mmCIF file of C-alpha atoms in Angstrom:
data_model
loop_
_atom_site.group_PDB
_atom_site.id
_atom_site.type_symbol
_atom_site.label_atom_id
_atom_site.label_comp_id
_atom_site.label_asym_id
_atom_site.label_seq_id
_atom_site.Cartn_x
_atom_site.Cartn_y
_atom_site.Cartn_z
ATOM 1 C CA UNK A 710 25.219 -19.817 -12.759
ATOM 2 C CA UNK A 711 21.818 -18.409 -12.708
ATOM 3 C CA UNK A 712 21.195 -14.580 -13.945
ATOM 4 C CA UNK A 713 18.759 -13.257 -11.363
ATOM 5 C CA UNK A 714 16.592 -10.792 -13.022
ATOM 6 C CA UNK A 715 15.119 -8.655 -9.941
ATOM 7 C CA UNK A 716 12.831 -6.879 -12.573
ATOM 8 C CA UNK A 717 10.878 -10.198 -12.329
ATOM 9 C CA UNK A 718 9.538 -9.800 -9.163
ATOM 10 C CA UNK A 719 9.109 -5.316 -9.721
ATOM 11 C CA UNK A 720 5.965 -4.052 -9.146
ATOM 12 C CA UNK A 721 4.096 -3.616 -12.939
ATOM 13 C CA UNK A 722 4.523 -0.360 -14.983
ATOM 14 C CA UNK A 723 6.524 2.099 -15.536
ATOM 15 C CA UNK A 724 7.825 5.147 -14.451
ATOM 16 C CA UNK A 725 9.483 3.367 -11.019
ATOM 17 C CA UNK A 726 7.398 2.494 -7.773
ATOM 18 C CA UNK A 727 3.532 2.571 -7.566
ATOM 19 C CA UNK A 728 3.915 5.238 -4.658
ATOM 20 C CA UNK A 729 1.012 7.906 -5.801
ATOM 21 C CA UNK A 730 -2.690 7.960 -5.264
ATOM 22 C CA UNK A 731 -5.123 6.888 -8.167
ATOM 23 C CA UNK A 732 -6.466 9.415 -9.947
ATOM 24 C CA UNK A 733 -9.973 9.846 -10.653
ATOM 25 C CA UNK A 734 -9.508 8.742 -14.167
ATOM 26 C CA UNK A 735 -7.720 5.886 -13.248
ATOM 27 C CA UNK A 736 -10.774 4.949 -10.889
ATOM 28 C CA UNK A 737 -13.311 5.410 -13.725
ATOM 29 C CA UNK A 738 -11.474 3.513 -16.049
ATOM 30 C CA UNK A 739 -11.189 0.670 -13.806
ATOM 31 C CA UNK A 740 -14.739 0.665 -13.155
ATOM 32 C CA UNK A 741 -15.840 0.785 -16.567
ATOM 33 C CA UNK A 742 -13.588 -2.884 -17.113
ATOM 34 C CA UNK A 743 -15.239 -4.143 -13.677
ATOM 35 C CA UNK A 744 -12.782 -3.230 -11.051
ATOM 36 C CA UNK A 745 -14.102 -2.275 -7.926
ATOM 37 C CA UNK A 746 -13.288 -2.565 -3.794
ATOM 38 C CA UNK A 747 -16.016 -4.759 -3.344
ATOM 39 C CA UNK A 748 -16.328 -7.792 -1.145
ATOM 40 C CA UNK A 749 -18.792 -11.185 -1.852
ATOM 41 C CA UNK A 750 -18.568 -11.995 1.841
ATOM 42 C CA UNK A 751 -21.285 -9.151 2.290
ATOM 43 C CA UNK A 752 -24.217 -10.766 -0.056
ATOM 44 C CA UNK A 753 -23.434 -13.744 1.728
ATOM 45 C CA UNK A 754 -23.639 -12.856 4.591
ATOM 46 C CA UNK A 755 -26.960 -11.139 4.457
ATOM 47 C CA UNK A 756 -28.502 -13.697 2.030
ATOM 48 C CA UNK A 757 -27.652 -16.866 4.691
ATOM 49 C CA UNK A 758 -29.130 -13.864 7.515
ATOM 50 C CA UNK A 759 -32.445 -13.338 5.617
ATOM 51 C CA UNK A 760 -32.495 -16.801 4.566
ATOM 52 C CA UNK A 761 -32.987 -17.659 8.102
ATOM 53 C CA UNK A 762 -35.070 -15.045 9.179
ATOM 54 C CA UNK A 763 -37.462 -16.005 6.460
ATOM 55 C CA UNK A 764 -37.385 -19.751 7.608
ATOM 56 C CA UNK A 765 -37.733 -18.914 11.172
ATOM 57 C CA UNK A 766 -40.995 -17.153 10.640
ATOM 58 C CA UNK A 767 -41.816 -18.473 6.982
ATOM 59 C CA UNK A 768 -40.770 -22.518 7.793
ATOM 60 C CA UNK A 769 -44.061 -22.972 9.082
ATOM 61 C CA UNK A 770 -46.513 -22.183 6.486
ATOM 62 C CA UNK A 771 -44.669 -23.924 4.275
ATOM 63 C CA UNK A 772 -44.400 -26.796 5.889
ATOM 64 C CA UNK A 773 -48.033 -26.696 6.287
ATOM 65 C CA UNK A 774 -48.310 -25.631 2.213
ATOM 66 C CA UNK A 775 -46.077 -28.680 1.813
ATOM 67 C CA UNK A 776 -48.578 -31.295 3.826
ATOM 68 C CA UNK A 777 -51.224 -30.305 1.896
ATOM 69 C CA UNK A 778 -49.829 -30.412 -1.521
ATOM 70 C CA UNK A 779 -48.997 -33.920 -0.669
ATOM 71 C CA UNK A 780 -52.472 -34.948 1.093
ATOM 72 C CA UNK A 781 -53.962 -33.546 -1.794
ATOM 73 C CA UNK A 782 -51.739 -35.071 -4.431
ATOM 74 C CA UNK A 783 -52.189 -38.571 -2.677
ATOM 75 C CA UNK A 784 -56.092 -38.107 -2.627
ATOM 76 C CA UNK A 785 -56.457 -37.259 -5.950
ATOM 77 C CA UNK A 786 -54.492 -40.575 -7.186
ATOM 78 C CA UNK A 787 -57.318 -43.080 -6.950
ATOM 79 C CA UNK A 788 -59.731 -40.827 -9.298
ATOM 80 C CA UNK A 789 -56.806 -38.919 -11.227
ATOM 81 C CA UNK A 790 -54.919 -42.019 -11.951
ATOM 82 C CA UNK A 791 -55.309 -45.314 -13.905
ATOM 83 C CA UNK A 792 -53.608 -48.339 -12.477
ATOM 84 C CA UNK A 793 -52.157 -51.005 -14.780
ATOM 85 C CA UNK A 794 -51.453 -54.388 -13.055
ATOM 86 C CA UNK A 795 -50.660 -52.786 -9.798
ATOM 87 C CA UNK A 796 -48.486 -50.247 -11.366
ATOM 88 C CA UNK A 797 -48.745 -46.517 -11.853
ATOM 89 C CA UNK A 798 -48.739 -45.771 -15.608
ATOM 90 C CA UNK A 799 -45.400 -43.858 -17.134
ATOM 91 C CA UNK A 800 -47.158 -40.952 -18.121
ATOM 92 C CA UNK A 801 -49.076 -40.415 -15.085
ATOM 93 C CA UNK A 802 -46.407 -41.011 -12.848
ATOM 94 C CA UNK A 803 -44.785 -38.390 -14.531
ATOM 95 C CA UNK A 804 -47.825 -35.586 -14.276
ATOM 96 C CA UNK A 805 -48.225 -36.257 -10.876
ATOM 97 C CA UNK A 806 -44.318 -35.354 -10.093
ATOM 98 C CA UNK A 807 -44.479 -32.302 -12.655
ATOM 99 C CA UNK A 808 -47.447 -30.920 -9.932
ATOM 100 C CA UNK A 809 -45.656 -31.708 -7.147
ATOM 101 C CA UNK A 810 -42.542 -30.190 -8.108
ATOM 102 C CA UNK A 811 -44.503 -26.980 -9.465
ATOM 103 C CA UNK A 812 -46.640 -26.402 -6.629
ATOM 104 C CA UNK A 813 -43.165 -26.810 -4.093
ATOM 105 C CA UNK A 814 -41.063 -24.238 -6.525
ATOM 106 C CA UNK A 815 -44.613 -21.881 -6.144
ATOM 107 C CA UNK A 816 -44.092 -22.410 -1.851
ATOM 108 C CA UNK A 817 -40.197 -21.402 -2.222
ATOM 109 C CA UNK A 818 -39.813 -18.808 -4.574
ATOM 110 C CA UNK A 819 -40.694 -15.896 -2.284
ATOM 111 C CA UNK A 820 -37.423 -17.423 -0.348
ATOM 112 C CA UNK A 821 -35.389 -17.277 -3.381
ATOM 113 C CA UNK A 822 -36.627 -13.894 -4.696
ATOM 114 C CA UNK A 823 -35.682 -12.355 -1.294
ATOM 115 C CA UNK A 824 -32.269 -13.803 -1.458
ATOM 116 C CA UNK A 825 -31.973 -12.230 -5.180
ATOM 117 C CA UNK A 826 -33.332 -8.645 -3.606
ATOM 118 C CA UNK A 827 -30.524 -8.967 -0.962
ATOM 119 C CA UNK A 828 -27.377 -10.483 -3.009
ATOM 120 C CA UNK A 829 -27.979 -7.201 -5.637
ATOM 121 C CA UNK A 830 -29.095 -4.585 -2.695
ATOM 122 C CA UNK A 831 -25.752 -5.262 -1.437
ATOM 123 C CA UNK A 832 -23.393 -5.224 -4.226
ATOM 124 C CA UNK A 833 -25.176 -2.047 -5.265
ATOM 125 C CA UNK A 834 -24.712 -0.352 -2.222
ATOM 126 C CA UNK A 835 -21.269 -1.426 -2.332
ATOM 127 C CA UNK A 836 -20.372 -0.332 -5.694
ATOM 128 C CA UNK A 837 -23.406 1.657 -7.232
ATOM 129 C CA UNK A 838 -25.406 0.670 -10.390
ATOM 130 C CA UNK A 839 -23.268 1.092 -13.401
ATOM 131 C CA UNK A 840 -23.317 -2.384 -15.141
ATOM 132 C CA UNK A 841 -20.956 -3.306 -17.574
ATOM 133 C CA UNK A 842 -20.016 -6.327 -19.584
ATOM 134 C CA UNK A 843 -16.250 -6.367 -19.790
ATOM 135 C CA UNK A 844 -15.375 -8.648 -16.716
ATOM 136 C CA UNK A 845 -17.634 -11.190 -19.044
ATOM 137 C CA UNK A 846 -14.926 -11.054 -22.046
ATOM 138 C CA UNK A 847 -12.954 -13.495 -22.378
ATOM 139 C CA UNK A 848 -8.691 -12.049 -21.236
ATOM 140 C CA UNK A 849 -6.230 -14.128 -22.792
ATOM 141 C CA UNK A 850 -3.225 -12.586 -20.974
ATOM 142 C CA UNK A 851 -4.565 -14.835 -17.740
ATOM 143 C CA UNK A 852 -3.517 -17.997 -19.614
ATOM 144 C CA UNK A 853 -0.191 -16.951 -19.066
ATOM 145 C CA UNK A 854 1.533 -19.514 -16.464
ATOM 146 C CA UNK A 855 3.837 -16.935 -14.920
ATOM 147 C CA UNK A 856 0.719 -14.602 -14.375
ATOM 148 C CA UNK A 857 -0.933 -17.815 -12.926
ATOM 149 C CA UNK A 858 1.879 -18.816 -10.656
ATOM 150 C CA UNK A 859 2.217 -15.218 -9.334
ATOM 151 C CA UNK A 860 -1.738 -15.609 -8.757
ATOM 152 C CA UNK A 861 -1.244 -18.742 -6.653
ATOM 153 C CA UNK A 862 1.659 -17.559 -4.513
ATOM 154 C CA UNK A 863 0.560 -13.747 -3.888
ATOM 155 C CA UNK A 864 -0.820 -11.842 -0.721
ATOM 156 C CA UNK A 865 -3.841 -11.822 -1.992
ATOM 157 C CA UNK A 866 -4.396 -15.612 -2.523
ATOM 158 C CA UNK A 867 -3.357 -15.951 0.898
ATOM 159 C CA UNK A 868 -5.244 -13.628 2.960
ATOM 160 C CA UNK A 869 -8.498 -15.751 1.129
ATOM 161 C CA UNK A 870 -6.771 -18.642 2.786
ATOM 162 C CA UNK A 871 -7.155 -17.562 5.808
ATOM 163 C CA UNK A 872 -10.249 -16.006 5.539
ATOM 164 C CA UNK A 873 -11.716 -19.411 5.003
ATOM 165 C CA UNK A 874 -10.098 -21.390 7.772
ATOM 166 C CA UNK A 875 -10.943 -18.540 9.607
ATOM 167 C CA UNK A 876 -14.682 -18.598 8.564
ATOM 168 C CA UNK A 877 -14.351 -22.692 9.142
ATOM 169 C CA UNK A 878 -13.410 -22.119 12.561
ATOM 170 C CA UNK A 879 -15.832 -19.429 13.508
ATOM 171 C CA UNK A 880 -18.869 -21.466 11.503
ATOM 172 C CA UNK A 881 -17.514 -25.057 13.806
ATOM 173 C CA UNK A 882 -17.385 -23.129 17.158
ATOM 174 C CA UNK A 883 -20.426 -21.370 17.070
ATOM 175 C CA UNK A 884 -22.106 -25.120 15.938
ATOM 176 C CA UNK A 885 -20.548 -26.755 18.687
ATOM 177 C CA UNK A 886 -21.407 -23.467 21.334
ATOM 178 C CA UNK A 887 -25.029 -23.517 20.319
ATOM 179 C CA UNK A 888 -25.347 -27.538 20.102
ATOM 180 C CA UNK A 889 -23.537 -28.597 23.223
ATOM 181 C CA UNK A 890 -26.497 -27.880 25.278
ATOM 182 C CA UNK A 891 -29.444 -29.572 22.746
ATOM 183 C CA UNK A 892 -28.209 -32.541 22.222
ATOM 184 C CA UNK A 893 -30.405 -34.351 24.599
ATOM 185 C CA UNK A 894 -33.481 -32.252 22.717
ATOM 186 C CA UNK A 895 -32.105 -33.668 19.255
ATOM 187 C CA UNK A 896 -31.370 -37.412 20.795
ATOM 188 C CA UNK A 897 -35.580 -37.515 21.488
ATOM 189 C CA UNK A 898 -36.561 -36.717 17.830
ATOM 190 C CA UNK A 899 -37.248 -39.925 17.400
ATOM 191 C CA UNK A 900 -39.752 -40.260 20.553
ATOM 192 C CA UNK A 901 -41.664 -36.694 19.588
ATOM 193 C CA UNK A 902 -45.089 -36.974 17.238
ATOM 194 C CA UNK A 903 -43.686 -36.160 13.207
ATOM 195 C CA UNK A 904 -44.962 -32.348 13.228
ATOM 196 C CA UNK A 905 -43.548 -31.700 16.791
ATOM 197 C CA UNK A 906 -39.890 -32.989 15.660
ATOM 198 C CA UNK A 907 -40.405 -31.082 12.410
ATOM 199 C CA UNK A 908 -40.906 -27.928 14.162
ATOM 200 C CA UNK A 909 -37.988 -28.562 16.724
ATOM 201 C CA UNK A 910 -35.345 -29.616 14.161
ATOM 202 C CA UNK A 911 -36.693 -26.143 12.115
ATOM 203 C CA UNK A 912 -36.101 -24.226 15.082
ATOM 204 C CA UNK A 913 -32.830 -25.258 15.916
ATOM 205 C CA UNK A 914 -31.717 -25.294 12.587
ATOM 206 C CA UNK A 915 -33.356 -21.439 12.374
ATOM 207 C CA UNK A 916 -31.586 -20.286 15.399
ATOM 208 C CA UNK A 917 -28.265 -21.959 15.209
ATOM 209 C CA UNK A 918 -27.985 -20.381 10.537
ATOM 210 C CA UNK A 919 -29.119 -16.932 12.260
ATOM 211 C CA UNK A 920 -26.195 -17.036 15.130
ATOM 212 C CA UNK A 921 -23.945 -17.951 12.058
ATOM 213 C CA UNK A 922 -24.764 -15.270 9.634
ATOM 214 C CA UNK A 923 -24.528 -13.189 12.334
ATOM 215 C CA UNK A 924 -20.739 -13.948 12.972
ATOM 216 C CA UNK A 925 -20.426 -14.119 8.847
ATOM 217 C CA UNK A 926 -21.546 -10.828 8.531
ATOM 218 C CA UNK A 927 -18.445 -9.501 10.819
ATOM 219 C CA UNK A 928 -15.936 -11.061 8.880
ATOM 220 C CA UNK A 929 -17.537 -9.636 5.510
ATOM 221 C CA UNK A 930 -17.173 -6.549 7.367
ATOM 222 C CA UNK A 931 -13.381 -7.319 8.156
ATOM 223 C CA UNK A 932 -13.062 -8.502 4.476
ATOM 224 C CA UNK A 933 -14.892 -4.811 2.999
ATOM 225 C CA UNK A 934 -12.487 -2.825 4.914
ATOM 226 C CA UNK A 935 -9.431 -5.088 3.529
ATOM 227 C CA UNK A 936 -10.858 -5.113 -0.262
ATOM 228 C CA UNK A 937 -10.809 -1.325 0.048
ATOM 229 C CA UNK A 938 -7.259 -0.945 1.114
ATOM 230 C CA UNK A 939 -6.733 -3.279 -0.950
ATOM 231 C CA UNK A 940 -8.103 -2.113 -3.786
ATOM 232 C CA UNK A 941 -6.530 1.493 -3.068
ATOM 233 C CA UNK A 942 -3.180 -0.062 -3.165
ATOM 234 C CA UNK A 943 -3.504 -1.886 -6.422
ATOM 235 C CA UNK A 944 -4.726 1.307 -8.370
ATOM 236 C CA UNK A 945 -1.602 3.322 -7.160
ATOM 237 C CA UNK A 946 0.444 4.651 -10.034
ATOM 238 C CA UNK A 947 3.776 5.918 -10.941
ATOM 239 C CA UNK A 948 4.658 9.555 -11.171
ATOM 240 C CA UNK A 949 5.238 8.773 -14.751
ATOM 241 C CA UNK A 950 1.886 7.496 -15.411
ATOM 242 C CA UNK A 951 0.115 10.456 -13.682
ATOM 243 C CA UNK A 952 2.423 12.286 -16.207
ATOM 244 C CA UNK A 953 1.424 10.275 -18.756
ATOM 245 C CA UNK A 954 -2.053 10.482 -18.029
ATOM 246 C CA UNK A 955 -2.174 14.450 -17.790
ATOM 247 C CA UNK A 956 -0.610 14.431 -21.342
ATOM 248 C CA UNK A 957 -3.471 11.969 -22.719
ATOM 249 C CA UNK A 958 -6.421 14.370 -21.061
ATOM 250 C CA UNK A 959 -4.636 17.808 -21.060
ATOM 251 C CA UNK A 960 -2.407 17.279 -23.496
ATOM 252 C CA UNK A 961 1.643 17.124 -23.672
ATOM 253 C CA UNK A 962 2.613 20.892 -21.700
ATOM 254 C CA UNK A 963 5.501 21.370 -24.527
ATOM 255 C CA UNK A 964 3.027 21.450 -26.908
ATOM 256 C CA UNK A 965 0.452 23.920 -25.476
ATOM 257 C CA UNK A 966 3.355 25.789 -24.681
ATOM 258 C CA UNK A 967 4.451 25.947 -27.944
ATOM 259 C CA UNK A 968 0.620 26.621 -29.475
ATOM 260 C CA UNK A 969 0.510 29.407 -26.802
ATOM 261 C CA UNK A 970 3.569 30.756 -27.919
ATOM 262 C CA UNK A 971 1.974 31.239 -31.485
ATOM 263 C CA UNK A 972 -0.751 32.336 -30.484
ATOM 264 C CA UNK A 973 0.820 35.109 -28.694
ATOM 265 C CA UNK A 974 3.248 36.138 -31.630
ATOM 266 C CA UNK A 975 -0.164 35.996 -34.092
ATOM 267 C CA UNK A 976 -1.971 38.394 -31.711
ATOM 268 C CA UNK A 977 1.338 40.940 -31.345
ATOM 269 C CA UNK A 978 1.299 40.330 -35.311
ATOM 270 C CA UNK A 979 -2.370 41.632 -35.788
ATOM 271 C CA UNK A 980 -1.389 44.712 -32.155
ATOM 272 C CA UNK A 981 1.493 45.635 -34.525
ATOM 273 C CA UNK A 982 -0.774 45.810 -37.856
ATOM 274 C CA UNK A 983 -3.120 48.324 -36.099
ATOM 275 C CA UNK A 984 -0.197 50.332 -34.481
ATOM 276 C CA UNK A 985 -0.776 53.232 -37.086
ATOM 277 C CA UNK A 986 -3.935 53.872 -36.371
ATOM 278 C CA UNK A 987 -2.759 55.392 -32.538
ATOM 279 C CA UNK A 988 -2.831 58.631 -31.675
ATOM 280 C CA UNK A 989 -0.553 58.523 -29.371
ATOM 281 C CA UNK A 990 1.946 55.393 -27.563
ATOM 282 C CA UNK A 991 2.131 56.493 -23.719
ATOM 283 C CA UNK A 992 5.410 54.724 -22.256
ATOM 284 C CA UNK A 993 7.324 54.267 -18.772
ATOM 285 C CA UNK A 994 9.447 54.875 -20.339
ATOM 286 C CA UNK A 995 11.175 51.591 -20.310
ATOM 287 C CA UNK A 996 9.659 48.483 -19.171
ATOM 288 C CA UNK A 997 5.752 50.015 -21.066
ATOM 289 C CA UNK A 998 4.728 50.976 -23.752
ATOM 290 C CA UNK A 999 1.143 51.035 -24.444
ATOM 291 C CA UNK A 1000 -0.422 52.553 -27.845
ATOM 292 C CA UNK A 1001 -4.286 54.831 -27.618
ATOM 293 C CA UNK A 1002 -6.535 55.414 -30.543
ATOM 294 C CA UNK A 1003 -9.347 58.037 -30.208
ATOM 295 C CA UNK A 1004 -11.552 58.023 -32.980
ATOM 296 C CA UNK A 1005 -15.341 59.087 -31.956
ATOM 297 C CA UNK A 1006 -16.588 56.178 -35.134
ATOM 298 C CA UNK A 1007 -14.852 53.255 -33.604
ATOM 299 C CA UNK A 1008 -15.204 53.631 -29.849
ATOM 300 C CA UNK A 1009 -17.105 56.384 -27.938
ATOM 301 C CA UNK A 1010 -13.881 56.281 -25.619
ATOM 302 C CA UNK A 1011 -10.449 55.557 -26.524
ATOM 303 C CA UNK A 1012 -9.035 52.417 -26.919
ATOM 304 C CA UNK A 1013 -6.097 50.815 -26.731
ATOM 305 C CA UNK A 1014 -4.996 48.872 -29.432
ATOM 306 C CA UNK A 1015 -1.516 47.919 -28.733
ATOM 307 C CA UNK A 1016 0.662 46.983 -25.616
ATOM 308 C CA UNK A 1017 4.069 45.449 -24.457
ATOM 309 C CA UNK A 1018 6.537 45.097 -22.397
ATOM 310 C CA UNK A 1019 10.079 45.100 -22.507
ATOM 311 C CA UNK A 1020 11.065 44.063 -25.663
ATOM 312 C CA UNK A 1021 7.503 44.436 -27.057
ATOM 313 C CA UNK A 1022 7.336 47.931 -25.719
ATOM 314 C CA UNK A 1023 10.341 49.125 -27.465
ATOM 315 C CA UNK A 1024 9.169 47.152 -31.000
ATOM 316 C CA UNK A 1025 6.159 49.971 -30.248
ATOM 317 C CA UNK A 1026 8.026 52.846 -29.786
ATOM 318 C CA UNK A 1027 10.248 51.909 -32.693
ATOM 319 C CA UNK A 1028 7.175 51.568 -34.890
ATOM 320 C CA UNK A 1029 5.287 54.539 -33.878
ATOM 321 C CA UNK A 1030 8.473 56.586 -34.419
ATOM 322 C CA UNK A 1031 8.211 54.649 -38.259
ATOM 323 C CA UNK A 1032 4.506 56.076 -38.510
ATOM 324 C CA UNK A 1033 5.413 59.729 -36.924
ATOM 325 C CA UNK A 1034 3.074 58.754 -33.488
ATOM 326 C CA UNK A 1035 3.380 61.007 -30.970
ATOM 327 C CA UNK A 1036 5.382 59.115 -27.622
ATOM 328 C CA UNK A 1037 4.732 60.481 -24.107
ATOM 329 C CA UNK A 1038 6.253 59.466 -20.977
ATOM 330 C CA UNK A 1039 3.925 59.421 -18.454
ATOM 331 C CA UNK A 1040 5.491 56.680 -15.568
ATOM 332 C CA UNK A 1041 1.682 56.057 -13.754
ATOM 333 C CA UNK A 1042 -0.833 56.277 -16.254
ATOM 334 C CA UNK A 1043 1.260 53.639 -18.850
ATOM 335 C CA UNK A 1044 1.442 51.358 -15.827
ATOM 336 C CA UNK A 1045 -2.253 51.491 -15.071
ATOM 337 C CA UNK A 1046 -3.292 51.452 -18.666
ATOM 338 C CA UNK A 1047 -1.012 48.242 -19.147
ATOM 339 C CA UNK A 1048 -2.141 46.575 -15.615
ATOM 340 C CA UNK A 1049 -6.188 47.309 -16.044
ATOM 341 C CA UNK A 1050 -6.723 47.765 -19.525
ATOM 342 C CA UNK A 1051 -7.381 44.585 -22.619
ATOM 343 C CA UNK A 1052 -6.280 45.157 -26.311
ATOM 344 C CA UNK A 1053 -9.438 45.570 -27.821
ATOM 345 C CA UNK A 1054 -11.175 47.455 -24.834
ATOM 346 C CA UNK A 1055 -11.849 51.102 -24.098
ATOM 347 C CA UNK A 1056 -10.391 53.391 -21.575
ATOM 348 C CA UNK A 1057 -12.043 52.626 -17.842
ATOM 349 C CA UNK A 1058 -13.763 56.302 -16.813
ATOM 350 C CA UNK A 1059 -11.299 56.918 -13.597
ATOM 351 C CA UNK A 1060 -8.588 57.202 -16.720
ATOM 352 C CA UNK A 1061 -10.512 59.642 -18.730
ATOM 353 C CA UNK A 1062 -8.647 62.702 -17.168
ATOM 354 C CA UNK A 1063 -5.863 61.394 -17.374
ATOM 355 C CA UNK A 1064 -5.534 59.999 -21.115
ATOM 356 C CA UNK A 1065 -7.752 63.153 -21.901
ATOM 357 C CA UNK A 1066 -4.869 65.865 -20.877
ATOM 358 C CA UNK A 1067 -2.110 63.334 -22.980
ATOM 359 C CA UNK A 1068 -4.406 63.744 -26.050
ATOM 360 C CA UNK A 1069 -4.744 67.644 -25.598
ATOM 361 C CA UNK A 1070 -1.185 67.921 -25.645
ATOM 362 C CA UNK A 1071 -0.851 65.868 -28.476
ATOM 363 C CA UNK A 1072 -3.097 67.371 -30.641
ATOM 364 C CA UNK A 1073 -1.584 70.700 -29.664
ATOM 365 C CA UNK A 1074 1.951 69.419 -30.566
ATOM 366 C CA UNK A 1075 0.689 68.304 -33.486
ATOM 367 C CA UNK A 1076 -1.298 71.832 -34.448
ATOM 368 C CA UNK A 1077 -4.692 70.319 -34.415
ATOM 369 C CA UNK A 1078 -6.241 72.463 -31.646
#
């Protein structure tokens, strides 16, 4: 017997099913190494469209450029040329090709710089202009057979299938549409003067690549919308890599939690260290306790230097009782002071009043008015 492993066939990575979106990171990363939703069918099918656009109103001139690079080539041979015995020398049959085969390259290269301009309009406006050179590197991991096979026999290889037998079919019956009713024009040729034949077979030819990039261009539409979804699907990710990923960029929550955590017990560290220099620790008595210095060469308000809660709020009260600091209940003002009012930051004016009368009767306990 056979052990069937099911993880074979799993989706890859970890963490359980690819069920979540992609996050934005995710989506950069992959287009840094080259992955996009982006679909060839598009460039093609606006290159073979301007291709013969160009030809149907282009063909002619250089037809025309192409006669005359040959009437001129063949009526420059008898005082360009030195024959041998009959025979065209080596050298000069080899100039007189190098001309010919300039001067057609100068005819056709508007044709082929147009279809450059198109091919990389539309992959830009597909995908934007950030190049990169990592799909160029060479990936070792995709000489793995197993990888291959699953290449072979996936979804993906054959939705291609059958977007070229369904190209093939749409490409044959729009041929055989368009033809069916020229084929007496094309069976004449033969019978037609040389530039009126040329200019015919152009035409058709013209009409019938136009009609065909025309139908090209809606199954590169079909195709865009499927390499999207497509694409979508294959960047999903685990809950456990989005976890993963948060940990990498934010880092791991456990340990800002715990940095946090000593960050607040260095700040009650320093609150408690400047405890003695209160004047007074107002309280809620219970659940606040919050601790006021007025001193006219610090602040030109009071301040409160010390706060808490709880268990902080009784380690106050515990220390100002240590340093002989004064302790009044008053229920209101210690829960505004501790709702409004920073470590560090003086007393707001609407609390003036209020913290004003507490230090009177402080100071008055105390014998210092």
């Amino acid at each position: 017997m056979i052990e069937l492993n099911l993880q074979f066939f799993a989706p890859e990575g970890q963490g359980g099913e690819k069920t979540e979106p992609a996050t934005q990171k995710k989506l950069d990363d992959a287009r840094k190494e080259g992955q996009v939703a982006k679909s060839k069918e598009i460039a093609n099918a606006f290159g073979i469209l301007a291709l013969f656009l160009i030809l149907k109103f282009w063909v002619g001139n250089m037809g025309n450029q192409l006669m005359s690079v040959f009437s001129g080539v063949y009526d420059k041979i008898p005082d360009t040329v030195t024959f041998w015995q009959g025979y065209m020398p080596e050298n000069d049959t080899r100039l007189v090709f190098r001309y010919m085969l300039l001067r057609a390259i100068i005819i056709m290269a508007p044709i082929m710089l147009i279809g450059m301009v198109v091919g990389f309009v539309c992959d830009v406006a597909q995908v934007q202009w950030k190049p990169t050179t990592k799909p160029l590197q060479p990936k070792f991991n995709k000489l793995n057979p197993i990888s291959g096979f699953k290449r072979i026999f996936s979804v993906n290889s054959l939705v291609e299938l059958l977007k070229s037998l369904l190209k093939i079919g749409l490409v044959l019956y729009v041929c055989y549409s368009f033809l069916k009713d020229k084929w007496s024009l094309l069976l004449i040729l033969y019978d037609m003067p040389l530039m009126q034949a040329i200019g015919l077979a152009a035409e058709t030819v013209t009409d019938l690549g136009i009609r065909i990039a025309i139908i090209y261009m809606i199954v590169a539409a079909a195709d865009f919308a499927y390499q999207k979804i497509k694409f979508g699907r294959d960047m999903r990710m685990t809950k456990q890599e989005i976890k993963d990923e948060y940990k990498q960029s934010e880092g791991d929550p456990q340990i800002k939690g715990q940095i946090r955590a000593r960050m607040r017990e260095a700040s009650q560290r320093r609150m408690m260290q400047d405890l003695p220099k209160a004047d007074v620790v107002i309280t809620n008595p219970t659940h606040y306790a919050v601790a006021v210095q007025n001193d006219s060469e610090v602040a030109e308000a009071p301040i409160v230097i010390a706060k808490g809660a709880d268990y902080v709020a009784a380690r106050i009260k515990e220390a100002a009782r240590e340093h002989h600091i004064e302790i009044v209940e008053n229920k209101p003002l210690a829960r505004m002071l501790y709702a409004n009012v920073d470590i560090g930051q003086a007393i707001p004016p609407e609390l003036y009043q209020a913290v004003a009368e507490v230090l009177a009767f402080v100071y008055h306990v105390q014998g210092k008015i």
